[in-house]
Coordinates of C-alpha atoms in Angstrom, one line a residue:
L1 CA -3.0 -41.8 3.7
L2 CA -0.3 -41.8 1.1
P3 CA 0.8 -45.4 1.9
A4 CA -2.7 -46.5 1.0
G5 CA -2.4 -45.1 -2.5
P6 CA -1.6 -48.5 -4.1
V7 CA -4.6 -50.1 -2.4
V8 CA -6.8 -47.3 -3.8
A9 CA -5.4 -47.8 -7.3
E10 CA -5.9 -51.6 -7.1
L11 CA -9.5 -51.2 -6.0
L12 CA -10.3 -48.7 -8.9
T13 CA -8.6 -51.0 -11.4
Q14 CA -10.7 -54.0 -10.3
H15 CA -14.0 -52.0 -10.0
P16 CA -14.1 -49.4 -12.7
A17 CA -17.5 -48.0 -11.5
L18 CA -16.2 -47.5 -8.0
K19 CA -15.6 -43.9 -6.8
I20 CA -13.5 -43.2 -3.7
L21 CA -13.6 -40.0 -1.7
C22 CA -10.3 -39.3 0.2
T23 CA -9.3 -36.4 2.5
S24 CA -5.5 -36.0 2.6
R25 CA -2.9 -33.4 3.3
T26 CA -1.6 -33.8 -0.2
R27 CA -2.7 -35.5 -3.4
L28 CA -2.2 -39.3 -3.8
G29 CA -0.6 -38.9 -7.2
L30 CA -2.8 -41.5 -8.9
S31 CA -3.9 -41.4 -12.6
G32 CA -7.4 -40.2 -12.9
E33 CA -7.3 -38.4 -9.6
H34 CA -9.4 -35.3 -9.3
V35 CA -8.3 -32.8 -6.6
Y36 CA -10.8 -30.5 -4.8
P37 CA -8.9 -28.2 -2.5
L38 CA -10.6 -27.5 0.8
A39 CA -10.4 -23.7 1.3
S40 CA -11.0 -22.0 4.6
L41 CA -14.7 -21.8 5.7
E42 CA -16.9 -19.0 4.5
A43 CA -17.4 -16.3 7.1
D44 CA -21.0 -17.3 8.1
D45 CA -20.1 -21.0 8.2
A46 CA -17.1 -20.3 10.4
V47 CA -19.3 -18.3 12.9
Q48 CA -21.8 -21.2 12.9
L49 CA -19.1 -23.8 13.6
F50 CA -17.7 -21.7 16.4
T51 CA -21.1 -21.3 18.0
Q52 CA -21.8 -25.1 17.7
H53 CA -18.6 -26.0 19.4
V54 CA -19.2 -23.5 22.3
R55 CA -22.8 -24.8 22.7
A56 CA -21.5 -28.4 22.8
R57 CA -19.7 -27.4 26.0
D58 CA -22.3 -24.9 27.4
E59 CA -25.8 -25.1 25.9
R60 CA -26.6 -21.8 27.6
F61 CA -24.3 -19.9 25.2
D62 CA -26.4 -17.5 23.1
L63 CA -24.7 -15.6 20.2
A64 CA -26.1 -12.1 20.8
T65 CA -26.3 -9.7 17.9
G66 CA -23.6 -7.5 19.5
D67 CA -21.2 -10.5 19.9
R68 CA -21.4 -11.6 16.2
P69 CA -18.7 -9.2 15.0
T70 CA -16.4 -10.3 17.7
V71 CA -16.9 -14.0 16.9
A72 CA -16.4 -13.2 13.2
A73 CA -13.2 -11.4 14.0
I74 CA -12.0 -14.4 16.1
C75 CA -12.7 -16.7 13.1
D76 CA -10.9 -14.4 10.7
R77 CA -7.9 -14.3 13.0
L78 CA -7.9 -18.1 12.9
D79 CA -8.0 -18.1 9.1
R80 CA -11.4 -19.8 9.4
L81 CA -9.7 -23.2 9.9
P82 CA -12.1 -25.8 11.4
L83 CA -9.6 -27.3 13.8
A84 CA -8.4 -23.8 15.0
I85 CA -12.0 -22.8 15.5
E86 CA -12.8 -25.9 17.5
L87 CA -9.8 -25.4 19.8
A88 CA -10.5 -21.7 20.3
A89 CA -14.2 -22.4 21.1
A90 CA -13.1 -24.6 24.0
R91 CA -11.5 -21.5 25.6
V92 CA -14.8 -19.6 25.9
A93 CA -15.6 -21.4 29.1
T94 CA -12.9 -19.4 30.8
L95 CA -12.3 -16.4 28.5
P96 CA -14.9 -13.8 27.4
L97 CA -15.0 -13.4 23.7
D98 CA -13.2 -10.0 23.7
A99 CA -10.4 -11.4 25.8
L100 CA -10.1 -14.4 23.5
L101 CA -9.8 -12.1 20.5
D102 CA -7.1 -10.0 22.3
R103 CA -5.0 -13.2 23.0
L104 CA -5.0 -14.3 19.4
D105 CA -2.0 -12.1 18.5
R106 CA -0.2 -15.3 19.5
R107 CA -2.5 -18.1 18.4
L108 CA -0.7 -21.3 18.8
P109 CA -0.3 -21.4 22.6
L110 CA -4.0 -20.8 22.9
L111 CA -5.0 -23.5 20.4
S112 CA -4.6 -26.6 22.5
G113 CA -6.7 -29.0 24.5
G114 CA -8.3 -31.0 21.8
P115 CA -10.5 -34.1 22.4
R116 CA -8.6 -37.0 24.0
D117 CA -10.0 -39.4 21.4
A118 CA -8.6 -37.4 18.6
P119 CA -5.2 -38.4 17.0
E120 CA -2.3 -36.9 19.1
R121 CA -1.3 -34.6 16.2
Q122 CA -4.8 -33.0 16.2
R123 CA -5.0 -32.2 19.9
T124 CA -3.1 -28.8 19.4
M125 CA -2.8 -26.6 16.4
R126 CA 1.0 -26.6 16.8
D127 CA 1.1 -30.4 16.7
T128 CA -1.0 -30.5 13.6
I129 CA 1.3 -28.1 11.7
D130 CA 4.4 -29.7 13.2
W131 CA 3.3 -33.1 11.8
S132 CA 3.0 -31.6 8.3
Y133 CA 6.3 -29.8 8.7
G134 CA 8.1 -33.0 9.7
L135 CA 7.0 -34.6 6.4
L136 CA 8.8 -32.0 4.3
T137 CA 12.3 -32.5 2.8
E138 CA 15.1 -30.5 4.3
D139 CA 15.0 -28.0 1.4
E140 CA 11.3 -27.6 1.7
Q141 CA 11.6 -26.9 5.4
V142 CA 14.2 -24.2 4.8
A143 CA 11.9 -22.6 2.2
F144 CA 8.9 -22.9 4.5
R145 CA 10.8 -21.2 7.3
R146 CA 12.2 -18.4 5.2
L147 CA 8.9 -17.6 3.4
S148 CA 7.2 -17.0 6.8
I149 CA 8.9 -13.6 6.8
C150 CA 6.5 -12.5 4.0
V151 CA 3.4 -10.7 5.2
G152 CA 0.3 -10.8 3.0
G153 CA 1.7 -13.3 0.5
F154 CA 4.5 -13.3 -2.1
T155 CA 5.2 -13.9 -5.8
L156 CA 7.4 -16.6 -7.3
D157 CA 10.1 -13.9 -7.9
A158 CA 10.1 -12.9 -4.3
A159 CA 10.1 -16.6 -3.2
G160 CA 13.2 -17.2 -5.3
A161 CA 15.1 -14.3 -3.8
I162 CA 14.1 -15.0 -0.2
A163 CA 13.8 -18.8 0.0
R164 CA 16.2 -20.0 -2.7
D165 CA 19.0 -17.5 -2.7
G166 CA 18.0 -16.2 -6.1
A167 CA 17.3 -19.6 -7.7
D168 CA 14.0 -20.6 -9.3
A169 CA 11.4 -21.4 -6.6
L170 CA 8.6 -22.9 -8.7
D171 CA 9.2 -26.5 -7.6
I172 CA 9.7 -25.7 -3.9
V173 CA 6.6 -23.5 -3.7
E174 CA 4.5 -26.1 -5.5
A175 CA 5.7 -28.7 -3.0
L176 CA 4.5 -26.4 -0.1
V177 CA 1.2 -25.9 -1.9
A178 CA 0.8 -29.7 -2.4
N179 CA 1.4 -30.1 1.3
S180 CA -1.3 -27.6 2.2
L181 CA 1.1 -25.2 3.9
V182 CA 0.8 -22.5 1.2
I183 CA -2.2 -21.6 -0.9
R184 CA -2.4 -20.0 -4.3
T185 CA -4.1 -16.6 -4.7
Q186 CA -4.5 -14.1 -7.5
S187 CA -3.6 -10.5 -7.4
G188 CA -5.8 -7.8 -8.8
F189 CA -3.6 -7.4 -11.9
G190 CA -3.5 -11.1 -12.8
K191 CA -0.2 -12.0 -11.2
L192 CA 0.0 -15.4 -9.5
R193 CA 0.6 -15.0 -5.8
F194 CA 1.0 -17.4 -2.8
L195 CA -0.1 -17.0 0.8
M196 CA 0.8 -18.6 4.0
L197 CA -2.2 -18.5 6.4
E198 CA -1.3 -16.5 9.6
T199 CA -1.8 -19.5 11.9
I200 CA 0.7 -21.5 9.8
R201 CA 3.0 -18.5 9.4
E202 CA 3.2 -18.1 13.2
F203 CA 4.5 -21.7 13.5
A204 CA 7.0 -21.2 10.6
L205 CA 8.3 -17.9 12.1
S206 CA 9.0 -19.7 15.4
Q207 CA 11.0 -22.3 13.6
L208 CA 12.9 -19.6 11.7
R209 CA 13.8 -17.9 15.0
E210 CA 14.9 -21.2 16.5
V211 CA 17.3 -21.9 13.6
G212 CA 19.0 -18.6 14.3
N213 CA 19.2 -16.9 10.9
Y214 CA 16.1 -14.7 11.4
A215 CA 18.1 -11.4 10.9
T216 CA 19.7 -12.6 7.7
V217 CA 16.3 -13.5 6.2
C218 CA 14.8 -10.2 7.3
Q219 CA 17.7 -8.4 5.5
T220 CA 17.1 -10.4 2.3
H221 CA 13.4 -9.7 2.5
A222 CA 13.9 -5.9 3.0
D223 CA 16.5 -5.7 0.3
W224 CA 14.3 -7.5 -2.2
F225 CA 11.2 -5.4 -1.6
M226 CA 13.3 -2.2 -1.6
R227 CA 14.6 -3.1 -5.1
M228 CA 11.1 -4.1 -6.3
A229 CA 9.6 -0.8 -5.2
E230 CA 12.5 1.2 -6.7
S231 CA 12.2 -0.6 -10.0
E232 CA 8.6 0.6 -10.3
V233 CA 9.3 4.3 -9.6
P234 CA 10.0 5.2 -13.3
N235 CA 6.7 3.5 -14.3
F236 CA 4.7 6.0 -12.2
D237 CA 5.6 8.6 -14.9
G238 CA 4.3 6.7 -17.9
P239 CA 1.8 4.3 -19.3
G240 CA 2.6 1.7 -16.7
L241 CA 1.4 3.8 -13.8
R242 CA -1.7 1.7 -13.0
V243 CA 0.1 -1.6 -13.2
A244 CA 3.1 -0.3 -11.2
H245 CA 0.7 1.0 -8.5
D246 CA -1.1 -2.4 -8.3
R247 CA 2.1 -4.4 -8.2
V248 CA 3.5 -2.3 -5.3
E249 CA 0.1 -2.1 -3.5
A250 CA -0.1 -5.9 -3.6
D251 CA 3.0 -6.1 -1.5
L252 CA 2.4 -3.1 0.7
D253 CA 2.2 -5.3 3.8
N254 CA 5.6 -6.8 3.0
C255 CA 7.0 -3.3 2.5
R256 CA 5.5 -2.2 5.9
A257 CA 7.2 -5.3 7.6
A258 CA 10.5 -4.4 5.9
L259 CA 10.3 -0.8 7.0
A260 CA 9.6 -1.9 10.6
W261 CA 12.6 -4.2 10.5
T262 CA 14.9 -1.5 9.1
L263 CA 14.0 0.8 12.0
E264 CA 14.6 -2.0 14.6
A265 CA 17.8 -3.1 13.0
G266 CA 19.2 0.4 12.3
E267 CA 19.4 -0.2 8.5
A268 CA 18.9 3.4 7.7
E269 CA 19.8 3.4 4.0
T270 CA 17.5 0.5 3.2
G271 CA 14.6 2.0 5.1
I272 CA 15.0 5.5 3.6
R273 CA 15.3 4.1 0.0
L274 CA 12.2 1.9 0.5
A275 CA 10.1 4.7 2.0
G276 CA 11.2 7.0 -0.7
A277 CA 10.2 4.6 -3.4
L278 CA 6.8 4.2 -1.8
W279 CA 5.7 7.8 -1.2
R280 CA 3.8 7.9 -4.6
I281 CA 1.8 4.9 -3.4
W282 CA 0.6 6.8 -0.4
W283 CA 0.1 9.9 -2.6
Y284 CA -1.9 8.1 -5.2
G285 CA -3.9 6.3 -2.6
H286 CA -7.0 8.3 -3.5
V287 CA -7.5 6.2 -6.7
N288 CA -8.6 3.0 -5.1
G289 CA -11.5 4.1 -3.1
G290 CA -10.4 2.0 0.0
R291 CA -9.0 3.8 3.0
P292 CA -9.5 7.6 2.9
W293 CA -6.7 9.4 1.2
S294 CA -5.9 11.4 4.3
E295 CA -5.3 8.2 6.3
R296 CA -2.9 6.9 3.6
V297 CA -1.0 10.2 3.5
A298 CA -0.7 10.1 7.3
E299 CA 0.7 6.6 7.2
G300 CA 3.1 7.5 4.5
R301 CA 4.4 10.6 6.2
S302 CA 4.9 8.6 9.4
W303 CA 7.1 6.0 7.7
L304 CA 9.0 8.7 5.9
D305 CA 9.6 10.8 9.0
R306 CA 10.7 7.8 11.1
T307 CA 13.2 6.6 8.5
L308 CA 14.5 10.1 7.7
A309 CA 15.3 10.6 11.4
F310 CA 18.5 8.5 10.6
R311 CA 19.6 10.3 7.5
N312 CA 22.8 11.9 8.8
G313 CA 25.8 11.0 6.7
L314 CA 23.8 9.7 3.7
P315 CA 24.2 11.2 0.2
V316 CA 21.4 13.0 -1.6
T317 CA 21.2 10.2 -4.1
V318 CA 19.7 8.1 -1.3
L319 CA 17.7 10.8 0.3
A320 CA 16.1 12.7 -2.6
D321 CA 12.9 10.7 -3.1
A322 CA 12.2 10.3 0.7
M323 CA 12.7 14.0 1.4
A324 CA 10.6 15.1 -1.5
G325 CA 7.9 12.6 -0.6
A326 CA 7.9 13.6 3.1
G327 CA 7.7 17.3 2.1
H328 CA 4.9 16.8 -0.3
L329 CA 2.9 14.8 2.2
A330 CA 3.5 17.4 4.9
R331 CA 2.2 20.1 2.5
F332 CA -0.9 18.0 1.9
Q333 CA -1.5 18.0 5.7
D334 CA -1.0 21.8 5.7
D335 CA 2.3 21.4 7.7
L336 CA 4.0 24.2 5.7
G337 CA 6.8 24.6 8.2
Q338 CA 8.0 21.0 8.1
G339 CA 7.5 20.9 4.3
E340 CA 9.7 24.0 3.9
A341 CA 12.4 22.7 6.2
L342 CA 12.6 19.5 4.2
G343 CA 12.5 21.4 0.9
E344 CA 15.3 23.9 1.8
E345 CA 17.5 21.1 3.2
L346 CA 17.0 19.0 0.0
L347 CA 17.7 22.0 -2.2
G348 CA 20.9 22.9 -0.3
R349 CA 22.2 19.3 -0.4
S350 CA 21.2 18.8 -4.0
R351 CA 23.1 22.0 -5.1
T352 CA 26.1 21.0 -3.1
E353 CA 26.2 17.5 -4.6
D354 CA 25.1 18.7 -8.1
H355 CA 22.1 16.5 -8.1
A356 CA 19.5 17.8 -10.6
Y357 CA 16.8 15.3 -9.6
G358 CA 16.9 16.5 -6.0
Q359 CA 16.9 20.1 -7.1
F360 CA 13.8 19.7 -9.2
W361 CA 11.8 18.1 -6.5
A362 CA 12.9 20.6 -3.9
L363 CA 12.0 23.6 -6.1
H364 CA 8.7 22.0 -7.0
L365 CA 7.9 21.4 -3.4
L366 CA 9.0 24.9 -2.3
G367 CA 6.8 26.4 -5.1
W368 CA 3.8 24.5 -3.9
L369 CA 4.5 25.7 -0.3
A370 CA 4.7 29.3 -1.6
E371 CA 1.3 28.8 -3.3
G372 CA -0.1 27.7 0.1
R373 CA 1.1 30.9 1.7
G374 CA -0.3 33.0 -1.1
Q375 CA 3.1 34.1 -2.3
V376 CA 2.2 33.9 -6.0
A377 CA 5.3 35.7 -7.4
E378 CA 7.7 33.5 -5.3
A379 CA 5.8 30.3 -6.4
R380 CA 6.2 31.4 -10.1
R381 CA 9.9 32.0 -9.6
L382 CA 10.4 28.6 -8.0
Y383 CA 8.3 26.7 -10.6
G384 CA 10.3 28.5 -13.3
E385 CA 13.6 27.3 -11.8
A386 CA 12.1 23.7 -11.6
L387 CA 11.1 24.0 -15.2
A388 CA 14.6 25.0 -16.2
V389 CA 16.1 22.0 -14.3
A390 CA 13.6 19.4 -15.6
P391 CA 15.4 18.7 -19.0
A392 CA 18.4 17.4 -17.0
I393 CA 16.5 14.6 -15.2
R394 CA 14.9 11.3 -16.0
N395 CA 11.7 11.7 -18.1
P396 CA 11.9 15.4 -18.5
E397 CA 8.5 15.7 -20.2
N398 CA 6.7 14.3 -17.2
H399 CA 8.4 16.6 -14.8
S400 CA 8.0 19.6 -17.0
A401 CA 4.3 18.9 -17.3
M402 CA 3.9 18.6 -13.5
T403 CA 5.3 22.1 -13.1
L404 CA 3.3 23.5 -16.0
V405 CA 0.1 22.2 -14.4
R406 CA 0.9 24.1 -11.1
M407 CA 1.9 27.3 -12.9
S408 CA -1.2 27.2 -15.1
G409 CA -3.4 26.6 -12.0
I410 CA -2.1 30.0 -10.6
A411 CA -3.0 31.7 -13.9
D412 CA -6.4 30.1 -13.8
R413 CA -7.1 31.3 -10.3
E414 CA -5.9 34.8 -11.2
G415 CA -8.3 34.9 -14.2
D416 CA -5.6 34.9 -16.8
L417 CA -7.4 32.2 -18.8
R418 CA -5.3 32.6 -21.9
S419 CA -2.1 31.8 -20.1
A420 CA -3.8 29.0 -18.2
A421 CA -5.0 27.4 -21.4
E422 CA -1.6 27.7 -23.0
G423 CA 0.1 26.1 -20.0
F424 CA -2.4 23.3 -19.6
D425 CA -2.1 22.6 -23.4
R426 CA 1.7 22.4 -23.1
A427 CA 1.4 20.1 -20.1
Y428 CA -1.1 17.9 -22.1
A429 CA 1.3 17.6 -25.0
F430 CA 4.2 16.7 -22.6
Y431 CA 2.1 14.0 -20.9
R432 CA 1.0 12.6 -24.2
K433 CA 4.6 12.3 -25.2
C434 CA 5.6 10.4 -22.2
G435 CA 2.3 8.4 -22.0
N436 CA 1.4 9.3 -18.5
P437 CA -2.4 8.4 -18.3
A438 CA -3.0 10.2 -15.0
G439 CA -1.2 13.3 -16.3
I440 CA -3.1 13.2 -19.6
A441 CA -6.4 13.0 -17.7
T442 CA -5.4 15.8 -15.3
S443 CA -4.3 18.2 -18.0
A444 CA -7.3 17.5 -20.2
F445 CA -9.6 18.1 -17.2
N446 CA -7.9 21.4 -16.3
L447 CA -7.9 22.6 -19.9
G448 CA -11.5 21.6 -20.3
R449 CA -12.4 23.6 -17.2
V450 CA -10.6 26.7 -18.6
M451 CA -12.4 26.2 -21.9
R452 CA -15.7 26.3 -20.1
K453 CA -14.8 29.5 -18.3
R454 CA -13.8 31.0 -21.7
G455 CA -17.3 30.2 -23.1
N456 CA -16.4 27.3 -25.4
P457 CA -18.7 24.5 -24.3
K458 CA -18.0 22.2 -27.2
Q459 CA -14.2 22.1 -26.6
A460 CA -14.8 22.0 -22.8
S461 CA -17.0 18.9 -23.2
I462 CA -14.5 17.1 -25.4
L463 CA -11.6 17.8 -23.0
L464 CA -13.6 17.1 -19.8
G465 CA -14.9 13.9 -21.4
E466 CA -11.3 12.8 -22.1
G467 CA -10.3 13.6 -18.6
L468 CA -13.3 11.7 -17.2
L469 CA -12.6 8.6 -19.1
G470 CA -8.9 8.8 -18.2
F471 CA -9.7 9.1 -14.5
Q472 CA -12.1 6.1 -14.9
G473 CA -9.2 4.1 -16.4
Q474 CA -7.0 5.0 -13.5
R475 CA -9.7 4.4 -10.9
D476 CA -9.2 8.0 -9.7
L477 CA -12.5 8.5 -7.9
G478 CA -11.9 12.1 -7.0
G479 CA -11.1 12.9 -10.6
I480 CA -14.3 11.2 -11.8
H481 CA -16.3 13.3 -9.4
A482 CA -14.7 16.5 -10.4
S483 CA -15.1 15.8 -14.1
L484 CA -18.8 15.0 -13.7
V485 CA -19.3 18.2 -11.8
E486 CA -17.6 20.3 -14.5
L487 CA -19.6 18.6 -17.2
A488 CA -22.7 19.4 -15.3
L489 CA -21.7 23.1 -15.3
V490 CA -21.2 22.9 -19.1
A491 CA -24.7 21.4 -19.4
L492 CA -26.1 24.3 -17.4
D493 CA -24.2 26.8 -19.5
T494 CA -25.9 25.3 -22.6
K495 CA -29.4 25.0 -21.0
C496 CA -29.2 21.2 -20.9
V497 CA -30.6 21.1 -17.4
G498 CA -31.8 17.5 -17.5
Q499 CA -28.3 16.3 -18.5
A500 CA -26.8 18.5 -15.7
V501 CA -29.0 16.8 -13.1
R502 CA -28.1 13.3 -14.4
L503 CA -24.4 14.2 -14.2
L504 CA -24.6 15.6 -10.7
S505 CA -26.6 12.6 -9.6
M506 CA -23.8 10.3 -10.9
A507 CA -21.1 12.5 -9.3
Q508 CA -22.7 12.0 -5.9
G509 CA -21.7 8.4 -6.1
Y510 CA -18.0 9.2 -6.1
P511 CA -16.0 10.8 -3.2
G512 CA -14.9 14.3 -4.1
H513 CA -12.1 16.5 -2.8
P514 CA -13.3 19.2 -0.5
D515 CA -12.1 21.8 -3.0
C516 CA -14.8 20.5 -5.4
Q517 CA -17.7 21.0 -3.0
P518 CA -18.5 24.6 -3.8
A519 CA -18.7 23.9 -7.5
Y520 CA -21.0 20.9 -6.9
D521 CA -23.2 23.0 -4.5
R522 CA -23.4 25.9 -7.1
A523 CA -24.4 23.5 -9.9
L524 CA -27.0 21.7 -7.8
T525 CA -28.6 25.0 -6.7
S526 CA -28.8 26.2 -10.2
A527 CA -30.3 23.0 -11.5
T528 CA -32.8 22.8 -8.7
A529 CA -34.0 26.3 -9.5
Q530 CA -34.5 25.6 -13.2
V531 CA -36.6 22.3 -13.2
S532 CA -39.7 21.2 -11.5
G533 CA -39.7 18.7 -8.7
P534 CA -40.9 15.6 -10.7
Q535 CA -38.6 16.4 -13.6
F536 CA -35.7 16.8 -11.3
A537 CA -36.5 13.5 -9.5
G538 CA -36.7 11.7 -12.8
S539 CA -33.4 13.0 -14.1
W540 CA -31.7 12.3 -10.8
Q541 CA -32.9 8.7 -10.8
A542 CA -31.7 8.3 -14.4
G543 CA -28.3 9.6 -13.3
Q544 CA -28.0 7.0 -10.6
Q545 CA -28.4 4.3 -13.2
M546 CA -26.3 5.7 -16.0
S547 CA -23.7 3.4 -17.7
W548 CA -20.4 4.6 -19.0
D549 CA -21.6 4.2 -22.6
E550 CA -24.5 6.5 -21.8
V551 CA -22.1 9.0 -20.2
V552 CA -20.1 9.0 -23.5
A553 CA -23.2 9.5 -25.5
L554 CA -24.3 12.4 -23.2
I555 CA -20.8 14.0 -23.7
G556 CA -21.3 13.7 -27.4
T557 CA -24.6 15.6 -27.0
L558 CA -22.9 18.4 -25.1
A559 CA -20.1 18.6 -27.6
A560 CA -22.4 19.1 -30.6
D561 CA -22.7 22.6 -32.0
P562 CA -25.9 24.4 -31.2
G563 CA -28.7 23.2 -33.4
E564 CA -26.6 20.4 -34.9
P565 CA -27.8 16.8 -34.4
V566 CA -25.3 14.6 -32.8
G567 CA -23.8 12.1 -35.2
V568 CA -24.3 14.2 -38.4
G569 CA -21.2 13.7 -40.6
Q570 CA -18.8 16.6 -41.1
A571 CA -16.3 17.3 -43.8
T572 CA -13.5 16.2 -41.6
P573 CA -10.4 14.1 -42.2
T574 CA -11.0 10.3 -41.9
H575 CA -7.7 9.5 -40.2
G576 CA -7.4 6.3 -42.3
L577 CA -10.8 5.0 -41.4
S578 CA -13.1 3.5 -44.0
P579 CA -16.6 5.0 -44.4
R580 CA -18.1 1.9 -42.7
E581 CA -15.7 2.2 -39.8
I582 CA -16.7 5.9 -39.4
D583 CA -20.3 4.8 -39.3
V584 CA -19.5 2.2 -36.6
L585 CA -17.5 4.8 -34.6
R586 CA -20.3 7.3 -34.6
L587 CA -22.7 4.7 -33.3
L588 CA -20.1 3.8 -30.6
V589 CA -20.2 7.5 -29.5
D590 CA -24.0 7.2 -29.2
G591 CA -23.5 4.3 -26.8
H592 CA -24.7 1.4 -28.9
A593 CA -23.5 -2.1 -28.2
N594 CA -22.3 -4.3 -31.1
R595 CA -25.6 -6.1 -31.6
A596 CA -27.5 -2.8 -31.9
I597 CA -24.8 -1.4 -34.3
G598 CA -25.2 -4.5 -36.4
D599 CA -29.0 -4.1 -36.5
L600 CA -28.7 -0.4 -37.5
L601 CA -26.2 -1.0 -40.2
S602 CA -27.6 -4.4 -41.4
I603 CA -24.3 -6.3 -40.7
S604 CA -23.5 -9.1 -38.4
E605 CA -22.4 -8.7 -34.8
R606 CA -19.1 -10.4 -35.7
T607 CA -18.5 -7.9 -38.5
V608 CA -19.1 -5.0 -36.1
E609 CA -16.5 -6.5 -33.7
A610 CA -14.0 -6.7 -36.6
H611 CA -14.6 -3.1 -37.4
V612 CA -14.2 -2.1 -33.8
Q613 CA -10.8 -3.9 -33.6
H614 CA -9.7 -2.3 -36.9
I615 CA -10.6 1.2 -35.5
L616 CA -8.7 0.6 -32.3
A617 CA -5.7 -0.6 -34.2
K618 CA -5.7 2.2 -36.7
L619 CA -6.0 4.9 -34.0
N620 CA -3.6 3.1 -31.5
L621 CA -6.3 3.0 -28.8
E622 CA -7.2 0.4 -26.3
S623 CA -10.9 0.6 -25.5
R624 CA -14.3 1.5 -27.0
T625 CA -14.7 4.5 -24.6
S626 CA -11.3 5.9 -25.6
A627 CA -12.3 5.5 -29.3
A628 CA -15.6 7.3 -28.7
T629 CA -13.8 10.1 -26.9
W630 CA -11.2 10.4 -29.7
A631 CA -14.0 10.7 -32.2
V632 CA -15.6 13.5 -30.4
R633 CA -12.3 15.3 -29.8
N634 CA -11.4 15.0 -33.5
G635 CA -14.7 16.2 -34.9
L636 CA -15.9 12.9 -36.4
V637 CA -19.3 13.4 -34.8

């Protein structure tokens, strides 16, 4: 269609009211042109199109309810492309649906036999893609072939490294997008990404193999994603944890492909370094609510074990993260023997090579294993050694806090609540110093739990509230569940049974760790025994519908001294806030939106928003919920 561009332009010039609708592989490049990209079909439309094409060949075809998932899977494997769906539907005359789906691991040989009256390039899927490929420049063809090595998409940075030997790839990627061979996507953290549909990628991969530099491109791909994953490791210890997790998670399919290639090619060091950089992703997998945590841990351990099988001769600087990760994941799966073997080997190697980082992780792992065996004294000794090594490694505060949390957990279980509180408080301070949001939430939660056991419901509520909102910010669903249960126990301790039921109802909506189940059952039994059926049902339904602002307000209620109305001003430091800002902050704690605050204080909604922004700036906070929690914690309500 491109050669017809001047004709289209001339027609529009001579007839200003004329509108022309064109379908083309790429834009015509005319002034005034509006582009409407044609995306893949929606799932239901794809199934309908497939069914129509099959019925055109065999009117007896009936899409039974049980067959619909198979047809939907077939369409998904074909990227829901209309031509691919038409060509695949033609095969149903000789292949049952299940067999057709099984054969789509290699799509292109199957997608042939189009109508004789169609253009030759549209009679097979390969010919269609090959026609577009032939219209690319030589540089664009090289980039197209190389980028086919990426699984699940890529960023511009990755494209530059893989397709352009480190040069900027913007122009070349835009050319592939313009030629409908690559599509733009968006990652969950706002980063622009690009994707080659699997049907197109299969063709590009075949071209890459024909050229003969497949192994070189695989090596470049594995090296780049290894370095990317390693660069994010330090961020898992600080305020960038959530972003680091999302960045690596977005390219986890690329990392899997790279790991598989290192095993096939015998690239032991690259594979071990990549797997070692990724183990925290599998460990932190419980935060996203997708695959069960246990499945992610099993996958991570499998990659670590397979790559570490080739560790002979490699230094501990290469091995430390992978061995520590494999050991911790083994411990999570209760494989104490394998965990101990890895921990002892890592400790021995690290001491021989004077590698403090490896020593710390080995001692921490061995302490956790000793806990699992009930060897409390040995666990304390190992944690103590780890704590002594921590100052010599990167981000000592974070690693010290990790160890203190484990040591304090032992004290908590033994009933030594004073030592537990002191340890969790030190961990909290360390995590605050290094800015680790997950650590802050964990230590605040644990300290709040201890405060509850010590009979201090106000302090417990404040700390548990901080932990809850921290877990929410990290999307840690298990942490949210545990915090809600503990807050329900505080509510029961203070005879606020209705609030307890609401909190337990909300907790039910989040997956909890098995260790939390006894506390949940205990709280639910106690609440059920204290309220009537209708009252319980009403509170339970209210909990199902609670917003986070309402949760913050409820925590404020629990944190109030007995007999003291929530929101009554105290003679407390103002922390640089004006009296009006304190008024706004207290109403935030009560869960009011800006408009409601404005109505209560007789000021405009815009003025309220300005006050909120000033409060956040003065307190160095990022959200309304964190400001409300801060206010409760610091006695401003």
